[in-house]
Coordinates of C-alpha atoms in Angstrom, one line a residue:
M1 CA 0.0 0.0 0.0
T2 CA 1.6 3.4 -1.0
I3 CA 1.5 6.8 0.7
A4 CA -1.3 7.9 -1.8
D5 CA -3.5 4.9 -1.0
T6 CA -3.5 5.9 2.5
A7 CA -3.8 9.6 2.1
T8 CA -7.0 11.4 3.1
P9 CA -8.9 12.6 -0.1
P10 CA -9.0 16.5 -0.3
S11 CA -12.7 16.4 -0.5
A12 CA -13.1 14.4 2.6
A13 CA -10.6 16.6 4.4
A14 CA -12.5 19.6 3.3
G15 CA -15.7 18.3 4.4
K16 CA -14.3 17.5 7.9
K17 CA -13.0 21.0 8.3
S18 CA -16.2 22.6 7.1
G19 CA -18.1 20.2 9.3
G20 CA -16.0 21.2 12.5
G21 CA -16.4 24.9 11.3
G22 CA -20.1 24.5 11.0
L23 CA -20.5 23.2 14.5
G24 CA -18.2 26.1 16.2
R25 CA -19.9 28.7 14.1
Y26 CA -23.2 27.5 15.1
I27 CA -22.4 27.3 18.8
L28 CA -21.0 30.8 18.7
V29 CA -24.1 32.2 17.0
R30 CA -26.4 30.4 19.5
F31 CA -24.4 31.8 22.2
L32 CA -24.4 35.3 21.0
L33 CA -28.1 35.2 20.7
I34 CA -28.5 34.9 24.4
I35 CA -27.6 38.6 24.8
P36 CA -30.2 40.0 22.7
T37 CA -32.7 37.6 23.9
V38 CA -32.2 38.4 27.6
F39 CA -31.9 42.1 26.7
I40 CA -35.3 42.1 25.0
L41 CA -37.0 40.2 27.6
V42 CA -35.5 42.4 30.5
T43 CA -36.6 45.3 28.7
L44 CA -40.2 44.3 28.3
V45 CA -40.4 43.4 32.0
F46 CA -38.9 46.5 33.2
F47 CA -41.3 48.9 31.2
L48 CA -44.4 46.8 31.8
M49 CA -43.7 47.0 35.5
R50 CA -43.7 50.9 35.1
V51 CA -47.0 50.9 33.5
V52 CA -48.6 50.8 36.9
G53 CA -46.1 53.4 38.3
D54 CA -43.1 53.3 40.3
P55 CA -42.9 50.1 42.4
I56 CA -42.7 51.8 45.7
S57 CA -46.0 53.6 45.1
A58 CA -47.5 50.3 44.2
S59 CA -46.2 48.3 47.0
V60 CA -46.4 50.5 49.9
G61 CA -47.8 53.8 48.8
G62 CA -51.0 53.6 50.8
R63 CA -49.3 53.1 54.0
L64 CA -47.1 55.9 53.8
T65 CA -47.6 59.8 54.2
P66 CA -46.9 61.8 51.2
D67 CA -43.6 62.8 52.7
Q68 CA -42.5 59.5 53.5
L69 CA -43.4 58.4 50.2
N70 CA -41.5 61.0 48.2
A71 CA -38.4 60.3 50.6
R72 CA -38.6 56.7 49.8
L73 CA -38.8 57.4 46.0
A74 CA -35.8 59.6 46.3
E75 CA -33.9 57.0 48.3
A76 CA -34.4 54.3 45.7
G77 CA -34.0 56.7 42.7
Y78 CA -37.4 56.4 41.4
D79 CA -38.0 60.1 41.0
R80 CA -35.5 60.4 38.2
P81 CA -36.4 59.9 34.6
V82 CA -37.6 56.2 33.5
L83 CA -34.9 56.0 31.0
V84 CA -32.0 56.8 33.5
Q85 CA -33.5 54.1 35.7
Y86 CA -33.6 51.6 32.8
F87 CA -29.9 52.2 31.8
E88 CA -29.0 52.0 35.5
Y89 CA -31.0 48.7 35.9
I90 CA -29.4 47.1 32.7
G91 CA -25.9 48.0 34.1
Q92 CA -26.8 46.4 37.6
I93 CA -27.8 43.1 35.6
F94 CA -24.6 43.0 33.8
T95 CA -22.8 42.8 37.2
G96 CA -25.0 40.2 38.5
D97 CA -27.1 42.6 40.8
F98 CA -31.0 42.0 40.2
G99 CA -32.0 44.4 42.9
R100 CA -33.8 43.7 46.4
T101 CA -37.3 43.2 47.4
L102 CA -39.4 46.0 48.9
T103 CA -41.5 43.7 51.2
D104 CA -38.6 41.9 53.1
N105 CA -35.5 43.5 51.8
R106 CA -34.0 40.5 50.4
E107 CA -31.5 40.0 47.5
I108 CA -33.2 38.7 44.2
S109 CA -30.0 36.4 43.8
E110 CA -30.6 35.0 47.5
I111 CA -34.3 34.2 46.5
L112 CA -33.0 32.2 43.4
V113 CA -30.6 30.2 45.6
T114 CA -33.3 29.5 48.4
Y115 CA -36.3 28.6 46.1
G116 CA -34.6 27.9 42.7
T117 CA -33.8 24.3 44.0
G118 CA -37.5 23.6 44.6
T119 CA -38.6 24.8 40.9
L120 CA -35.6 22.7 39.6
E121 CA -36.6 19.8 41.5
L122 CA -40.3 20.0 40.0
V123 CA -39.3 20.7 36.6
F124 CA -37.1 17.6 36.5
F125 CA -40.0 15.2 37.8
A126 CA -42.4 16.8 35.4
L127 CA -40.0 16.3 32.5
V128 CA -39.6 12.7 33.6
V129 CA -43.4 12.4 33.6
A130 CA -43.6 13.9 30.0
L131 CA -40.8 11.6 28.7
V132 CA -42.2 8.4 30.2
V133 CA -45.8 9.2 29.1
G134 CA -45.3 11.1 25.8
I135 CA -42.6 9.0 24.2
P136 CA -44.2 5.4 24.5
L137 CA -47.5 6.5 23.9
G138 CA -46.2 8.4 20.9
R139 CA -44.6 5.1 19.6
L140 CA -47.8 3.2 20.2
A141 CA -49.9 5.6 18.3
A142 CA -47.7 5.5 15.3
Y143 CA -47.5 1.8 15.3
R144 CA -51.5 1.5 15.5
R145 CA -51.8 4.3 13.0
D146 CA -55.5 5.2 12.2
Q147 CA -56.9 2.6 14.5
I148 CA -58.7 2.9 17.7
P149 CA -55.6 3.2 20.0
D150 CA -54.3 5.9 17.8
A151 CA -57.7 8.0 17.9
L152 CA -57.9 7.5 21.7
L153 CA -54.3 8.6 22.1
R154 CA -54.5 11.6 19.8
I155 CA -57.7 12.7 22.1
F156 CA -55.6 12.1 25.2
A157 CA -52.7 14.3 23.8
I158 CA -55.2 17.1 23.0
L159 CA -56.6 17.0 26.4
C160 CA -53.3 16.9 28.1
Y161 CA -51.8 20.3 26.5
A162 CA -55.1 21.8 26.1
T163 CA -56.2 21.6 29.8
P164 CA -54.9 24.5 32.2
V165 CA -52.5 23.4 34.7
F166 CA -54.2 25.0 37.5
F167 CA -57.4 22.9 36.5
A168 CA -55.4 19.8 36.2
A169 CA -53.7 20.6 39.4
L170 CA -57.2 21.0 41.4
L171 CA -58.7 18.0 39.8
L172 CA -55.7 15.6 40.9
K173 CA -55.8 17.0 44.3
L174 CA -59.8 16.5 44.4
V175 CA -59.5 12.9 43.2
F176 CA -56.2 11.7 44.6
S177 CA -55.9 13.7 47.8
V178 CA -59.3 14.5 49.2
W179 CA -61.5 11.6 47.7
L180 CA -59.0 8.7 47.7
G181 CA -56.3 9.9 49.9
W182 CA -53.5 8.3 48.3
F183 CA -51.2 11.6 48.0
P184 CA -50.7 14.5 50.5
L185 CA -52.5 17.7 49.5
G186 CA -49.5 19.8 48.8
G187 CA -46.1 20.8 50.2
R188 CA -42.5 19.6 49.1
A189 CA -42.4 17.1 52.1
S190 CA -44.1 16.7 55.5
T191 CA -42.9 19.0 58.3
S192 CA -40.9 16.3 60.1
T193 CA -39.3 15.2 56.8
Q194 CA -38.4 18.9 56.0
L195 CA -36.9 19.6 59.2
V196 CA -34.6 16.6 58.9
L197 CA -33.5 17.5 55.4
D198 CA -32.9 20.9 56.3
R199 CA -30.5 19.8 59.1
I200 CA -28.4 17.8 56.8
S201 CA -24.8 19.0 56.6
G202 CA -24.1 20.5 52.9
S203 CA -27.9 20.2 52.1
T204 CA -28.3 20.9 48.3
G205 CA -31.9 22.4 48.9
I206 CA -33.2 19.4 46.3
N207 CA -35.3 17.3 48.7
I208 CA -34.9 14.0 46.7
I209 CA -31.2 14.2 46.5
D210 CA -31.0 15.1 50.2
A211 CA -33.3 12.4 51.2
L212 CA -31.1 9.7 49.1
R213 CA -28.2 11.0 51.0
T214 CA -29.7 9.9 54.2
G215 CA -30.4 6.5 53.0
R216 CA -33.8 6.3 54.9
W217 CA -36.7 5.0 52.8
D218 CA -39.2 6.8 55.0
L219 CA -37.8 10.2 54.0
I220 CA -37.4 9.2 50.2
S221 CA -40.9 8.0 50.0
D222 CA -42.2 11.0 51.9
V223 CA -40.5 13.3 49.3
L224 CA -41.8 11.2 46.3
A225 CA -45.4 11.0 47.6
H226 CA -45.5 14.8 47.8
A227 CA -43.8 15.2 44.2
V228 CA -46.3 13.0 42.5
L229 CA -49.2 15.1 41.8
P230 CA -47.5 18.2 41.2
A231 CA -45.3 16.4 38.5
V232 CA -48.1 14.8 37.0
A233 CA -50.1 18.2 36.7
L234 CA -47.0 20.0 35.1
G235 CA -45.8 17.0 33.1
L236 CA -48.7 15.8 31.3
L237 CA -49.0 19.4 29.7
T238 CA -45.6 18.5 27.9
A239 CA -46.4 14.7 27.8
G240 CA -49.2 15.7 25.0
V241 CA -46.8 17.6 22.9
F242 CA -44.0 14.7 22.8
L243 CA -46.7 12.3 22.1
R244 CA -47.9 13.9 19.0
L245 CA -44.3 15.0 18.0
V246 CA -43.2 11.2 18.2
R247 CA -46.2 9.9 16.5
T248 CA -45.7 12.3 13.6
N249 CA -42.1 11.8 13.2
L250 CA -42.4 7.9 13.6
I251 CA -44.9 7.9 10.6
G252 CA -42.9 10.1 8.6
T253 CA -39.7 8.0 9.1
L254 CA -41.6 4.9 8.3
S255 CA -42.4 6.1 4.9
M256 CA -38.6 7.2 3.9
D257 CA -36.8 5.1 1.3
Y258 CA -34.4 3.2 3.5
V259 CA -37.2 1.9 5.7
D260 CA -39.2 0.8 2.3
A261 CA -35.9 -0.9 1.4
A262 CA -35.7 -2.9 4.6
R263 CA -39.4 -3.6 4.4
S264 CA -38.9 -5.0 1.0
R265 CA -36.2 -7.5 2.5
G266 CA -38.7 -9.0 4.8
V267 CA -38.1 -7.0 7.9
R268 CA -41.1 -7.1 10.2
E269 CA -42.9 -4.0 11.2
G270 CA -42.2 -4.2 14.8
R271 CA -38.5 -4.4 14.1
L272 CA -38.6 -1.6 11.7
L273 CA -40.2 0.7 14.3
R274 CA -37.6 -0.4 17.0
K275 CA -34.1 -0.4 14.8
H276 CA -34.8 1.9 11.9
A277 CA -37.3 4.6 12.7
Y278 CA -37.5 5.1 16.4
K279 CA -34.1 6.8 17.1
P280 CA -34.4 9.2 14.2
A281 CA -38.0 10.3 15.4
L282 CA -36.5 11.1 18.7
I283 CA -34.2 13.9 17.4
P284 CA -36.9 16.5 17.3
I285 CA -37.8 15.8 20.9
I286 CA -34.4 17.2 21.8
T287 CA -34.8 20.3 19.5
V288 CA -38.1 21.2 21.2
M289 CA -37.1 20.3 24.7
G290 CA -35.6 23.7 25.5
M291 CA -38.9 25.4 24.6
Q292 CA -40.7 23.0 26.5
I293 CA -38.7 23.5 29.6
A294 CA -39.4 27.3 29.2
L295 CA -43.1 26.5 29.1
M296 CA -42.6 24.1 32.4
L297 CA -41.1 27.3 34.2
G298 CA -44.4 29.3 33.2
G299 CA -46.4 26.4 34.2
A300 CA -44.6 26.0 37.5
I301 CA -45.9 29.2 38.7
L302 CA -49.6 27.8 38.8
T303 CA -48.5 24.5 39.8
E304 CA -46.5 25.6 42.8
S305 CA -49.2 27.9 43.8
A306 CA -51.8 25.1 43.6
F307 CA -49.7 22.6 45.8
G308 CA -47.9 25.0 48.1
W309 CA -44.8 23.8 46.4
R310 CA -42.2 26.5 48.0
G311 CA -40.3 27.3 44.8
L312 CA -39.5 30.2 42.6
G313 CA -43.0 30.3 41.1
F314 CA -44.7 30.2 44.5
Q315 CA -42.6 32.9 45.7
L316 CA -43.3 34.9 42.6
A317 CA -47.1 34.6 43.2
Q318 CA -46.5 35.8 46.7
Y319 CA -44.7 38.9 45.5
L320 CA -47.3 39.6 43.0
G321 CA -49.9 39.4 45.7
A322 CA -47.9 42.0 47.8
R323 CA -47.5 44.2 44.8
D324 CA -43.7 43.9 45.1
F325 CA -42.7 44.6 41.5
V326 CA -39.1 44.9 42.1
A327 CA -39.1 41.4 43.2
V328 CA -41.4 40.3 40.2
Q329 CA -39.0 42.3 37.8
G330 CA -35.9 40.5 39.2
I331 CA -37.3 37.1 39.5
V332 CA -38.7 37.2 35.9
A333 CA -35.4 38.7 34.7
L334 CA -33.5 35.5 36.4
L335 CA -35.9 33.3 34.6
A336 CA -35.2 34.7 31.4
V337 CA -31.6 34.1 31.8
I338 CA -32.1 30.4 32.9
V339 CA -34.4 29.9 30.0
A340 CA -32.1 31.5 27.3
L341 CA -29.2 29.3 28.8
T342 CA -31.2 26.2 28.8
N343 CA -32.2 26.7 25.0
F344 CA -28.6 27.3 24.3
A345 CA -27.6 24.1 26.1
V346 CA -30.4 22.2 24.3
D347 CA -29.5 23.6 20.8
V348 CA -25.7 22.4 21.2
L349 CA -26.8 19.1 22.2
A350 CA -29.2 18.7 19.1
A351 CA -26.4 19.8 16.8
L352 CA -24.1 17.3 18.4
I353 CA -26.6 14.5 17.6
D354 CA -27.9 15.6 14.3
P355 CA -25.5 17.4 11.9
R356 CA -28.2 18.7 9.8
V357 CA -29.3 21.1 12.6
R358 CA -26.0 23.3 12.2
Y359 CA -26.9 24.6 8.7

């Protein structure tokens, strides 16, 4: 064998180089898009919060005399022009300062650390429910295409993503907590369990992880029992989307030429579904997962409020009730950053799995 035989063809080398460049360029563009995305969302939130007036007047204006109110406005800088306040707020965000709440004088970043773990845990459980329910049922619907199981599953998917989260939460509580008594009415854990978990050295704030660290089954089962209904209420919303997405992509993949070629060789339909069509049909799940996580964060506000699940959504609802718009503004800005970073991570993962996404 000569050197010429072993050399890499120029076209192949160029293809590898362009492929690597395509991935790097794709990641760079997606990362740079985070900045305008967060900027636009923060800007919208800032000016929408100013529609009702300054945050101090909205929060505590009725409990202060005019002189006290004016003093508070001057101290916080809300007596200055709105554009001056806006540019100062943008500068603070770039330094990681999202402000302090008016009602309890806490830093917004501290609220994220305290309550963000609860929302993270809920979204994780809900995503597990969505994947476990949506993907197998979508596969079944595609396999039984245009048959009774397919029709029933399509109706189920429509009900999942058309039912409001708060209504699903109330219905689940009524049936499984009040009538049947199978699960707790709300909370992240019972009081005794939460006290034990809070005293653990180096507590993560994620109850299921802390419970697993103790190795006590009573704590683990209590945390899981409290998580079932909130996770189902929030997860079914996304499960319906996954079900229809997997069904549609499986049906499309089963009609492609390479599947027809395998079918002509006598490969059974069940094997075609498992070996040839299933994995390609899962790629769109990765690409839409970032958007679904963003929707879950929005649905978490209603879910946490309905179940008394102390997370960011629950705390955001409390600050809304107290008309603490500084806290609302800061928490929403933080959620915007989290959603943008999550979408970036999902886009990169999708590009690594499917090179077609890069172009």
